[in-house]
């Protein structure tokens, strides 16, 4: 029975992980569909009017939705095609530079873009490794991702080996805290970035592949505190 419960729990969490990208995609597409419908409503009404379909016709809502859906798909395809070419990438980069200069927009767009880039490609180097840090107090350990070195940040004589660590929250890893600490206080783990993300999202239900194996005993030991 315990094994059956554990398998069911693991299957449930895996289902959430598989459905989460679909849910995010659905929310984005629904927002885009509504925006396109609001912008193209008058044009669709004129187009259908020329085809002899009046707004009070039973077929009008369905046909208007079809037009909005076709335009939504077209917008997504157009962005994808343009973004795949050199000129499109240059144009998108120019747009991002404009957004990053806007006083209010840059505060939200910049961090959101960096976080999404990090989670979209965990192996790209945005997250360098998975570590354990003593947070929020001594005796409690939090899982974090090293985002980069920060030499010269800490106001101490020897500050050449300080790092920034992102501590994500469960079950939404795109929010969290950034802490700065000496490299010596971040305990390395045997987990890959992908395994660390699964552990965070599942709340600990999905353990790393190395858990319970004999080589897990060789993992770095946590500091002993009296």
JSON list of C-alpha atoms in Angstrom, two decimals:
[
{"chain": "A", "resi": 1, "resn": "UNK", "atom": "CA", "xyz": [0.00, 0.00, 0.00]},
{"chain": "A", "resi": 2, "resn": "UNK", "atom": "CA", "xyz": [2.73, 2.58, 0.82]},
{"chain": "A", "resi": 3, "resn": "UNK", "atom": "CA", "xyz": [4.39, 1.81, -2.52]},
{"chain": "A", "resi": 4, "resn": "UNK", "atom": "CA", "xyz": [1.07, 2.29, -4.32]},
{"chain": "A", "resi": 5, "resn": "UNK", "atom": "CA", "xyz": [0.49, 5.61, -2.59]},
{"chain": "A", "resi": 6, "resn": "UNK", "atom": "CA", "xyz": [4.01, 6.77, -3.46]},
{"chain": "A", "resi": 7, "resn": "UNK", "atom": "CA", "xyz": [3.50, 5.83, -7.11]},
{"chain": "A", "resi": 8, "resn": "UNK", "atom": "CA", "xyz": [0.16, 7.61, -7.23]},
{"chain": "A", "resi": 9, "resn": "UNK", "atom": "CA", "xyz": [1.65, 10.70, -5.66]},
{"chain": "A", "resi": 10, "resn": "UNK", "atom": "CA", "xyz": [4.54, 10.68, -8.13]},
{"chain": "A", "resi": 11, "resn": "UNK", "atom": "CA", "xyz": [2.14, 10.24, -11.06]},
{"chain": "A", "resi": 12, "resn": "UNK", "atom": "CA", "xyz": [0.00, 13.13, -9.81]},
{"chain": "A", "resi": 13, "resn": "UNK", "atom": "CA", "xyz": [2.99, 15.47, -9.56]},
{"chain": "A", "resi": 14, "resn": "UNK", "atom": "CA", "xyz": [4.27, 14.40, -12.99]},
{"chain": "A", "resi": 15, "resn": "UNK", "atom": "CA", "xyz": [0.81, 15.16, -14.37]},
{"chain": "A", "resi": 16, "resn": "UNK", "atom": "CA", "xyz": [0.98, 18.65, -12.91]},
{"chain": "A", "resi": 17, "resn": "UNK", "atom": "CA", "xyz": [4.42, 19.20, -14.43]},
{"chain": "A", "resi": 18, "resn": "UNK", "atom": "CA", "xyz": [3.15, 18.08, -17.82]},
{"chain": "A", "resi": 19, "resn": "UNK", "atom": "CA", "xyz": [-0.01, 20.19, -17.66]},
{"chain": "A", "resi": 20, "resn": "UNK", "atom": "CA", "xyz": [1.65, 23.34, -16.33]},
{"chain": "A", "resi": 21, "resn": "UNK", "atom": "CA", "xyz": [3.22, 24.39, -19.67]},
{"chain": "A", "resi": 22, "resn": "UNK", "atom": "CA", "xyz": [-0.11, 23.71, -21.39]},
{"chain": "A", "resi": 23, "resn": "UNK", "atom": "CA", "xyz": [-1.93, 25.85, -18.84]},
{"chain": "A", "resi": 24, "resn": "UNK", "atom": "CA", "xyz": [0.52, 28.74, -19.30]},
{"chain": "A", "resi": 25, "resn": "UNK", "atom": "CA", "xyz": [0.19, 28.44, -23.08]},
{"chain": "A", "resi": 26, "resn": "UNK", "atom": "CA", "xyz": [-3.61, 28.42, -22.78]},
{"chain": "A", "resi": 27, "resn": "UNK", "atom": "CA", "xyz": [-3.62, 31.56, -20.64]},
{"chain": "A", "resi": 28, "resn": "UNK", "atom": "CA", "xyz": [-1.36, 33.41, -23.09]},
{"chain": "A", "resi": 29, "resn": "UNK", "atom": "CA", "xyz": [-3.36, 32.33, -26.13]},
{"chain": "A", "resi": 30, "resn": "UNK", "atom": "CA", "xyz": [-6.65, 33.21, -24.45]},
{"chain": "A", "resi": 31, "resn": "UNK", "atom": "CA", "xyz": [-5.37, 36.68, -23.62]},
{"chain": "A", "resi": 32, "resn": "UNK", "atom": "CA", "xyz": [-4.09, 37.13, -27.18]},
{"chain": "A", "resi": 33, "resn": "UNK", "atom": "CA", "xyz": [-7.39, 35.88, -28.61]},
{"chain": "A", "resi": 34, "resn": "UNK", "atom": "CA", "xyz": [-9.38, 38.35, -26.55]},
{"chain": "A", "resi": 35, "resn": "UNK", "atom": "CA", "xyz": [-7.04, 41.19, -27.49]},
{"chain": "A", "resi": 36, "resn": "UNK", "atom": "CA", "xyz": [-7.26, 40.33, -31.19]},
{"chain": "A", "resi": 37, "resn": "UNK", "atom": "CA", "xyz": [-11.06, 40.00, -30.94]},
{"chain": "A", "resi": 38, "resn": "UNK", "atom": "CA", "xyz": [-11.33, 43.45, -29.35]},
{"chain": "A", "resi": 39, "resn": "UNK", "atom": "CA", "xyz": [-9.15, 45.03, -32.02]},
{"chain": "A", "resi": 40, "resn": "UNK", "atom": "CA", "xyz": [-10.61, 43.28, -35.03]},
{"chain": "A", "resi": 41, "resn": "UNK", "atom": "CA", "xyz": [-14.28, 43.28, -33.98]},
{"chain": "A", "resi": 42, "resn": "UNK", "atom": "CA", "xyz": [-15.32, 46.27, -36.12]},
{"chain": "A", "resi": 43, "resn": "UNK", "atom": "CA", "xyz": [-13.36, 45.01, -39.10]},
{"chain": "A", "resi": 44, "resn": "UNK", "atom": "CA", "xyz": [-14.87, 41.53, -38.80]},
{"chain": "A", "resi": 45, "resn": "UNK", "atom": "CA", "xyz": [-18.33, 43.06, -38.59]},
{"chain": "A", "resi": 46, "resn": "UNK", "atom": "CA", "xyz": [-17.76, 45.04, -41.81]},
{"chain": "A", "resi": 47, "resn": "UNK", "atom": "CA", "xyz": [-16.28, 41.99, -43.56]},
{"chain": "A", "resi": 48, "resn": "UNK", "atom": "CA", "xyz": [-19.20, 39.79, -42.60]},
{"chain": "A", "resi": 49, "resn": "UNK", "atom": "CA", "xyz": [-21.60, 42.58, -43.54]},
{"chain": "A", "resi": 50, "resn": "UNK", "atom": "CA", "xyz": [-20.16, 42.62, -47.05]},
{"chain": "A", "resi": 51, "resn": "UNK", "atom": "CA", "xyz": [-20.72, 38.87, -47.16]},
{"chain": "A", "resi": 52, "resn": "UNK", "atom": "CA", "xyz": [-24.38, 39.46, -46.33]},
{"chain": "A", "resi": 53, "resn": "UNK", "atom": "CA", "xyz": [-24.19, 38.26, -42.70]},
{"chain": "A", "resi": 54, "resn": "UNK", "atom": "CA", "xyz": [-25.83, 40.73, -40.33]},
{"chain": "A", "resi": 55, "resn": "UNK", "atom": "CA", "xyz": [-24.73, 41.13, -36.68]},
{"chain": "A", "resi": 56, "resn": "UNK", "atom": "CA", "xyz": [-28.07, 39.71, -35.50]},
{"chain": "A", "resi": 57, "resn": "UNK", "atom": "CA", "xyz": [-27.60, 36.58, -37.59]},
{"chain": "A", "resi": 58, "resn": "UNK", "atom": "CA", "xyz": [-27.17, 33.30, -35.61]},
{"chain": "A", "resi": 59, "resn": "UNK", "atom": "CA", "xyz": [-24.00, 32.57, -37.58]},
{"chain": "A", "resi": 60, "resn": "UNK", "atom": "CA", "xyz": [-22.39, 35.93, -36.85]},
{"chain": "A", "resi": 61, "resn": "UNK", "atom": "CA", "xyz": [-20.80, 35.10, -33.41]},
{"chain": "A", "resi": 62, "resn": "UNK", "atom": "CA", "xyz": [-19.32, 31.84, -34.69]},
{"chain": "A", "resi": 63, "resn": "UNK", "atom": "CA", "xyz": [-17.92, 33.36, -37.86]},
{"chain": "A", "resi": 64, "resn": "UNK", "atom": "CA", "xyz": [-16.56, 36.35, -35.95]},
{"chain": "A", "resi": 65, "resn": "UNK", "atom": "CA", "xyz": [-14.81, 33.96, -33.57]},
{"chain": "A", "resi": 66, "resn": "UNK", "atom": "CA", "xyz": [-13.35, 32.02, -36.48]},
{"chain": "A", "resi": 67, "resn": "UNK", "atom": "CA", "xyz": [-11.91, 35.22, -37.94]},
{"chain": "A", "resi": 68, "resn": "UNK", "atom": "CA", "xyz": [-10.42, 36.21, -34.57]},
{"chain": "A", "resi": 69, "resn": "UNK", "atom": "CA", "xyz": [-8.97, 32.71, -34.12]},
{"chain": "A", "resi": 70, "resn": "UNK", "atom": "CA", "xyz": [-7.42, 32.78, -37.59]},
{"chain": "A", "resi": 71, "resn": "UNK", "atom": "CA", "xyz": [-5.89, 36.18, -36.91]},
{"chain": "A", "resi": 72, "resn": "UNK", "atom": "CA", "xyz": [-4.55, 35.00, -33.53]},
{"chain": "A", "resi": 73, "resn": "UNK", "atom": "CA", "xyz": [-2.86, 31.99, -35.12]},
{"chain": "A", "resi": 74, "resn": "UNK", "atom": "CA", "xyz": [-1.53, 34.27, -37.83]},
{"chain": "A", "resi": 75, "resn": "UNK", "atom": "CA", "xyz": [-0.04, 36.69, -35.29]},
{"chain": "A", "resi": 76, "resn": "UNK", "atom": "CA", "xyz": [1.70, 33.86, -33.42]},
{"chain": "A", "resi": 77, "resn": "UNK", "atom": "CA", "xyz": [3.04, 32.36, -36.65]},
{"chain": "A", "resi": 78, "resn": "UNK", "atom": "CA", "xyz": [4.18, 35.76, -37.90]},
{"chain": "A", "resi": 79, "resn": "UNK", "atom": "CA", "xyz": [6.09, 36.47, -34.67]},
{"chain": "A", "resi": 80, "resn": "UNK", "atom": "CA", "xyz": [7.67, 33.01, -34.82]},
{"chain": "A", "resi": 81, "resn": "UNK", "atom": "CA", "xyz": [8.70, 33.34, -38.46]},
{"chain": "A", "resi": 82, "resn": "UNK", "atom": "CA", "xyz": [10.03, 36.87, -38.09]},
{"chain": "A", "resi": 83, "resn": "UNK", "atom": "CA", "xyz": [11.82, 35.99, -34.85]},
{"chain": "A", "resi": 84, "resn": "UNK", "atom": "CA", "xyz": [13.61, 33.14, -36.60]},
{"chain": "A", "resi": 85, "resn": "UNK", "atom": "CA", "xyz": [15.36, 35.39, -39.12]},
{"chain": "A", "resi": 86, "resn": "UNK", "atom": "CA", "xyz": [18.30, 37.68, -38.59]},
{"chain": "A", "resi": 87, "resn": "UNK", "atom": "CA", "xyz": [16.37, 40.85, -39.37]},
{"chain": "A", "resi": 88, "resn": "UNK", "atom": "CA", "xyz": [13.56, 39.78, -37.04]},
{"chain": "A", "resi": 89, "resn": "UNK", "atom": "CA", "xyz": [15.97, 39.11, -34.19]},
{"chain": "A", "resi": 90, "resn": "UNK", "atom": "CA", "xyz": [17.57, 42.51, -34.72]},
{"chain": "A", "resi": 91, "resn": "UNK", "atom": "CA", "xyz": [14.15, 44.18, -34.71]},
{"chain": "A", "resi": 92, "resn": "UNK", "atom": "CA", "xyz": [13.11, 42.32, -31.54]},
{"chain": "A", "resi": 93, "resn": "UNK", "atom": "CA", "xyz": [16.37, 43.28, -29.86]},
{"chain": "A", "resi": 94, "resn": "UNK", "atom": "CA", "xyz": [15.75, 46.92, -30.81]},
{"chain": "A", "resi": 95, "resn": "UNK", "atom": "CA", "xyz": [12.24, 46.72, -29.33]},
{"chain": "A", "resi": 96, "resn": "UNK", "atom": "CA", "xyz": [13.63, 45.25, -26.12]},
{"chain": "A", "resi": 97, "resn": "UNK", "atom": "CA", "xyz": [16.16, 48.09, -25.88]},
{"chain": "A", "resi": 98, "resn": "UNK", "atom": "CA", "xyz": [13.30, 50.57, -26.14]},
{"chain": "A", "resi": 99, "resn": "UNK", "atom": "CA", "xyz": [11.35, 48.71, -23.45]},
{"chain": "A", "resi": 100, "resn": "UNK", "atom": "CA", "xyz": [14.39, 48.60, -21.19]},
{"chain": "A", "resi": 101, "resn": "UNK", "atom": "CA", "xyz": [14.70, 52.40, -21.42]},
{"chain": "A", "resi": 102, "resn": "UNK", "atom": "CA", "xyz": [11.08, 53.00, -20.44]},
{"chain": "A", "resi": 103, "resn": "UNK", "atom": "CA", "xyz": [11.08, 54.08, -16.76]},
{"chain": "A", "resi": 104, "resn": "UNK", "atom": "CA", "xyz": [8.17, 51.89, -15.63]},
{"chain": "A", "resi": 105, "resn": "UNK", "atom": "CA", "xyz": [8.18, 49.03, -18.13]},
{"chain": "A", "resi": 106, "resn": "UNK", "atom": "CA", "xyz": [11.84, 48.10, -17.61]},
{"chain": "A", "resi": 107, "resn": "UNK", "atom": "CA", "xyz": [11.26, 47.37, -13.92]},
{"chain": "A", "resi": 108, "resn": "UNK", "atom": "CA", "xyz": [8.89, 44.55, -14.86]},
{"chain": "A", "resi": 109, "resn": "UNK", "atom": "CA", "xyz": [10.00, 43.44, -18.31]},
{"chain": "A", "resi": 110, "resn": "UNK", "atom": "CA", "xyz": [13.70, 43.07, -17.57]},
{"chain": "A", "resi": 111, "resn": "UNK", "atom": "CA", "xyz": [13.46, 40.74, -14.55]},
{"chain": "A", "resi": 112, "resn": "UNK", "atom": "CA", "xyz": [10.57, 38.80, -16.09]},
{"chain": "A", "resi": 113, "resn": "UNK", "atom": "CA", "xyz": [12.53, 38.22, -19.31]},
{"chain": "A", "resi": 114, "resn": "UNK", "atom": "CA", "xyz": [15.65, 37.10, -17.44]},
{"chain": "A", "resi": 115, "resn": "UNK", "atom": "CA", "xyz": [13.72, 34.69, -15.25]},
{"chain": "A", "resi": 116, "resn": "UNK", "atom": "CA", "xyz": [11.80, 33.23, -18.18]},
{"chain": "A", "resi": 117, "resn": "UNK", "atom": "CA", "xyz": [15.04, 32.80, -20.15]},
{"chain": "A", "resi": 118, "resn": "UNK", "atom": "CA", "xyz": [16.57, 31.00, -17.19]},
{"chain": "A", "resi": 119, "resn": "UNK", "atom": "CA", "xyz": [13.67, 28.58, -16.84]},
{"chain": "A", "resi": 120, "resn": "UNK", "atom": "CA", "xyz": [13.17, 28.11, -20.56]},
{"chain": "A", "resi": 121, "resn": "UNK", "atom": "CA", "xyz": [16.71, 26.81, -21.00]},
{"chain": "A", "resi": 122, "resn": "UNK", "atom": "CA", "xyz": [18.04, 25.49, -17.67]},
{"chain": "A", "resi": 123, "resn": "UNK", "atom": "CA", "xyz": [21.17, 24.14, -19.34]},
{"chain": "A", "resi": 124, "resn": "UNK", "atom": "CA", "xyz": [22.08, 27.39, -21.03]},
{"chain": "A", "resi": 125, "resn": "UNK", "atom": "CA", "xyz": [24.14, 28.65, -18.09]},
{"chain": "A", "resi": 126, "resn": "UNK", "atom": "CA", "xyz": [21.61, 31.01, -16.54]},
{"chain": "A", "resi": 127, "resn": "UNK", "atom": "CA", "xyz": [21.59, 28.69, -13.53]},
{"chain": "A", "resi": 128, "resn": "UNK", "atom": "CA", "xyz": [25.07, 27.34, -12.98]},
{"chain": "A", "resi": 129, "resn": "UNK", "atom": "CA", "xyz": [24.55, 24.77, -10.25]},
{"chain": "A", "resi": 130, "resn": "UNK", "atom": "CA", "xyz": [22.27, 23.65, -7.44]},
{"chain": "A", "resi": 131, "resn": "UNK", "atom": "CA", "xyz": [23.40, 24.42, -3.90]},
{"chain": "A", "resi": 132, "resn": "UNK", "atom": "CA", "xyz": [22.13, 24.32, -0.34]},
{"chain": "A", "resi": 133, "resn": "UNK", "atom": "CA", "xyz": [22.24, 27.47, 1.75]},
{"chain": "A", "resi": 134, "resn": "UNK", "atom": "CA", "xyz": [21.31, 27.99, 5.38]},
{"chain": "A", "resi": 135, "resn": "UNK", "atom": "CA", "xyz": [18.16, 30.06, 5.04]},
{"chain": "A", "resi": 136, "resn": "UNK", "atom": "CA", "xyz": [16.03, 31.63, 6.52]},
{"chain": "A", "resi": 137, "resn": "UNK", "atom": "CA", "xyz": [17.81, 30.74, 9.77]},
{"chain": "A", "resi": 138, "resn": "UNK", "atom": "CA", "xyz": [20.57, 28.51, 11.12]},
{"chain": "A", "resi": 139, "resn": "UNK", "atom": "CA", "xyz": [19.50, 24.90, 11.02]},
{"chain": "A", "resi": 140, "resn": "UNK", "atom": "CA", "xyz": [17.18, 25.22, 8.00]},
{"chain": "A", "resi": 141, "resn": "UNK", "atom": "CA", "xyz": [18.51, 24.53, 4.51]},
{"chain": "A", "resi": 142, "resn": "UNK", "atom": "CA", "xyz": [17.03, 25.91, 1.31]},
{"chain": "A", "resi": 143, "resn": "UNK", "atom": "CA", "xyz": [17.66, 24.75, -2.25]},
{"chain": "A", "resi": 144, "resn": "UNK", "atom": "CA", "xyz": [19.06, 27.46, -4.50]},
{"chain": "A", "resi": 145, "resn": "UNK", "atom": "CA", "xyz": [20.60, 28.05, -7.91]},
{"chain": "A", "resi": 146, "resn": "UNK", "atom": "CA", "xyz": [23.88, 29.87, -8.35]},
{"chain": "A", "resi": 147, "resn": "UNK", "atom": "CA", "xyz": [23.34, 32.66, -10.88]},
{"chain": "A", "resi": 148, "resn": "UNK", "atom": "CA", "xyz": [26.84, 34.09, -10.94]},
{"chain": "A", "resi": 149, "resn": "UNK", "atom": "CA", "xyz": [29.85, 35.41, -9.04]},
{"chain": "A", "resi": 150, "resn": "UNK", "atom": "CA", "xyz": [29.73, 38.84, -7.42]},
{"chain": "A", "resi": 151, "resn": "UNK", "atom": "CA", "xyz": [33.28, 39.90, -6.65]},
{"chain": "A", "resi": 152, "resn": "UNK", "atom": "CA", "xyz": [33.66, 43.24, -4.94]},
{"chain": "A", "resi": 153, "resn": "UNK", "atom": "CA", "xyz": [30.07, 43.43, -3.67]},
{"chain": "A", "resi": 154, "resn": "UNK", "atom": "CA", "xyz": [30.38, 42.64, 0.02]},
{"chain": "A", "resi": 155, "resn": "UNK", "atom": "CA", "xyz": [31.95, 45.36, 2.24]},
{"chain": "A", "resi": 156, "resn": "UNK", "atom": "CA", "xyz": [34.53, 43.03, 3.80]},
{"chain": "A", "resi": 157, "resn": "UNK", "atom": "CA", "xyz": [38.30, 42.81, 3.29]},
{"chain": "A", "resi": 158, "resn": "UNK", "atom": "CA", "xyz": [38.17, 39.46, 1.48]},
{"chain": "A", "resi": 159, "resn": "UNK", "atom": "CA", "xyz": [35.16, 39.73, -0.83]},
{"chain": "A", "resi": 160, "resn": "UNK", "atom": "CA", "xyz": [36.56, 38.16, -3.99]},
{"chain": "A", "resi": 161, "resn": "UNK", "atom": "CA", "xyz": [34.58, 34.92, -3.75]},
{"chain": "A", "resi": 162, "resn": "UNK", "atom": "CA", "xyz": [30.99, 35.96, -3.17]},
{"chain": "A", "resi": 163, "resn": "UNK", "atom": "CA", "xyz": [28.11, 34.64, -5.26]},
{"chain": "A", "resi": 164, "resn": "UNK", "atom": "CA", "xyz": [24.44, 35.36, -5.97]},
{"chain": "A", "resi": 165, "resn": "UNK", "atom": "CA", "xyz": [22.00, 32.52, -5.29]},
{"chain": "A", "resi": 166, "resn": "UNK", "atom": "CA", "xyz": [18.37, 32.48, -6.39]},
{"chain": "A", "resi": 167, "resn": "UNK", "atom": "CA", "xyz": [16.03, 30.73, -3.94]},
{"chain": "A", "resi": 168, "resn": "UNK", "atom": "CA", "xyz": [12.80, 29.82, -5.78]},
{"chain": "A", "resi": 169, "resn": "UNK", "atom": "CA", "xyz": [9.46, 29.23, -4.11]},
{"chain": "A", "resi": 170, "resn": "UNK", "atom": "CA", "xyz": [7.21, 26.17, -4.31]},
{"chain": "A", "resi": 171, "resn": "UNK", "atom": "CA", "xyz": [5.27, 25.43, -6.48]},
{"chain": "A", "resi": 172, "resn": "UNK", "atom": "CA", "xyz": [5.97, 28.55, -8.59]},
{"chain": "A", "resi": 173, "resn": "UNK", "atom": "CA", "xyz": [9.75, 28.66, -9.16]},
{"chain": "A", "resi": 174, "resn": "UNK", "atom": "CA", "xyz": [9.59, 31.92, -11.12]},
{"chain": "A", "resi": 175, "resn": "UNK", "atom": "CA", "xyz": [9.23, 33.83, -7.84]},
{"chain": "A", "resi": 176, "resn": "UNK", "atom": "CA", "xyz": [11.68, 33.75, -4.97]},
{"chain": "A", "resi": 177, "resn": "UNK", "atom": "CA", "xyz": [14.55, 35.54, -3.29]},
{"chain": "A", "resi": 178, "resn": "UNK", "atom": "CA", "xyz": [18.08, 36.46, -4.30]},
{"chain": "A", "resi": 179, "resn": "UNK", "atom": "CA", "xyz": [20.71, 36.26, -1.59]},
{"chain": "A", "resi": 180, "resn": "UNK", "atom": "CA", "xyz": [24.41, 37.11, -1.68]},
{"chain": "A", "resi": 181, "resn": "UNK", "atom": "CA", "xyz": [26.81, 35.05, 0.37]},
{"chain": "A", "resi": 182, "resn": "UNK", "atom": "CA", "xyz": [30.38, 33.74, 0.43]},
{"chain": "A", "resi": 183, "resn": "UNK", "atom": "CA", "xyz": [31.03, 30.80, -1.84]},
{"chain": "A", "resi": 184, "resn": "UNK", "atom": "CA", "xyz": [32.18, 28.76, 1.14]},
{"chain": "A", "resi": 185, "resn": "UNK", "atom": "CA", "xyz": [28.68, 28.95, 2.68]},
{"chain": "A", "resi": 186, "resn": "UNK", "atom": "CA", "xyz": [26.94, 27.44, -0.36]},
{"chain": "A", "resi": 187, "resn": "UNK", "atom": "CA", "xyz": [27.02, 23.64, -0.14]},
{"chain": "A", "resi": 188, "resn": "UNK", "atom": "CA", "xyz": [27.19, 22.01, -3.60]},
{"chain": "A", "resi": 189, "resn": "UNK", "atom": "CA", "xyz": [24.83, 19.15, -4.41]},
{"chain": "A", "resi": 190, "resn": "UNK", "atom": "CA", "xyz": [24.85, 16.27, -6.87]},
{"chain": "A", "resi": 191, "resn": "UNK", "atom": "CA", "xyz": [21.63, 17.48, -8.49]},
{"chain": "A", "resi": 192, "resn": "UNK", "atom": "CA", "xyz": [21.41, 18.85, -11.99]},
{"chain": "A", "resi": 193, "resn": "UNK", "atom": "CA", "xyz": [19.50, 22.07, -12.60]},
{"chain": "A", "resi": 194, "resn": "UNK", "atom": "CA", "xyz": [16.59, 20.06, -14.07]},
{"chain": "A", "resi": 195, "resn": "UNK", "atom": "CA", "xyz": [16.42, 17.84, -11.00]},
{"chain": "A", "resi": 196, "resn": "UNK", "atom": "CA", "xyz": [16.53, 20.86, -8.72]},
{"chain": "A", "resi": 197, "resn": "UNK", "atom": "CA", "xyz": [13.63, 22.50, -10.57]},
{"chain": "A", "resi": 198, "resn": "UNK", "atom": "CA", "xyz": [11.55, 19.32, -10.36]},
{"chain": "A", "resi": 199, "resn": "UNK", "atom": "CA", "xyz": [12.24, 19.09, -6.64]},
{"chain": "A", "resi": 200, "resn": "UNK", "atom": "CA", "xyz": [11.14, 22.70, -6.12]},
{"chain": "A", "resi": 201, "resn": "UNK", "atom": "CA", "xyz": [7.99, 22.48, -8.25]},
{"chain": "A", "resi": 202, "resn": "UNK", "atom": "CA", "xyz": [6.87, 19.18, -6.70]},
{"chain": "A", "resi": 203, "resn": "UNK", "atom": "CA", "xyz": [7.47, 20.36, -3.14]},
{"chain": "A", "resi": 204, "resn": "UNK", "atom": "CA", "xyz": [9.90, 17.49, -2.57]},
{"chain": "A", "resi": 205, "resn": "UNK", "atom": "CA", "xyz": [7.68, 14.74, -3.98]},
{"chain": "A", "resi": 206, "resn": "UNK", "atom": "CA", "xyz": [9.96, 14.09, -6.95]},
{"chain": "A", "resi": 207, "resn": "UNK", "atom": "CA", "xyz": [13.37, 13.26, -5.52]},
{"chain": "A", "resi": 208, "resn": "UNK", "atom": "CA", "xyz": [16.61, 13.52, -7.52]},
{"chain": "A", "resi": 209, "resn": "UNK", "atom": "CA", "xyz": [17.69, 10.38, -9.34]},
{"chain": "A", "resi": 210, "resn": "UNK", "atom": "CA", "xyz": [20.63, 9.97, -6.96]},
{"chain": "A", "resi": 211, "resn": "UNK", "atom": "CA", "xyz": [18.48, 9.80, -3.82]},
{"chain": "A", "resi": 212, "resn": "UNK", "atom": "CA", "xyz": [18.66, 6.50, -2.03]},
{"chain": "A", "resi": 213, "resn": "UNK", "atom": "CA", "xyz": [21.58, 5.18, -4.07]},
{"chain": "A", "resi": 214, "resn": "UNK", "atom": "CA", "xyz": [24.88, 4.09, -2.62]},
{"chain": "A", "resi": 215, "resn": "UNK", "atom": "CA", "xyz": [26.78, 6.98, -4.20]},
{"chain": "A", "resi": 216, "resn": "UNK", "atom": "CA", "xyz": [24.52, 9.41, -2.34]},
{"chain": "A", "resi": 217, "resn": "UNK", "atom": "CA", "xyz": [26.63, 8.77, 0.73]},
{"chain": "A", "resi": 218, "resn": "UNK", "atom": "CA", "xyz": [29.51, 10.47, -1.05]},
{"chain": "A", "resi": 219, "resn": "UNK", "atom": "CA", "xyz": [27.59, 13.71, -1.42]},
{"chain": "A", "resi": 220, "resn": "UNK", "atom": "CA", "xyz": [29.03, 16.77, 0.34]},
{"chain": "A", "resi": 221, "resn": "UNK", "atom": "CA", "xyz": [28.22, 16.75, 4.04]},
{"chain": "A", "resi": 222, "resn": "UNK", "atom": "CA", "xyz": [26.40, 19.61, 5.70]},
{"chain": "A", "resi": 223, "resn": "UNK", "atom": "CA", "xyz": [28.36, 21.58, 8.28]},
{"chain": "A", "resi": 224, "resn": "UNK", "atom": "CA", "xyz": [27.91, 20.32, 11.82]},
{"chain": "A", "resi": 225, "resn": "UNK", "atom": "CA", "xyz": [26.62, 22.84, 14.30]},
{"chain": "A", "resi": 226, "resn": "UNK", "atom": "CA", "xyz": [26.54, 22.26, 18.04]}
]
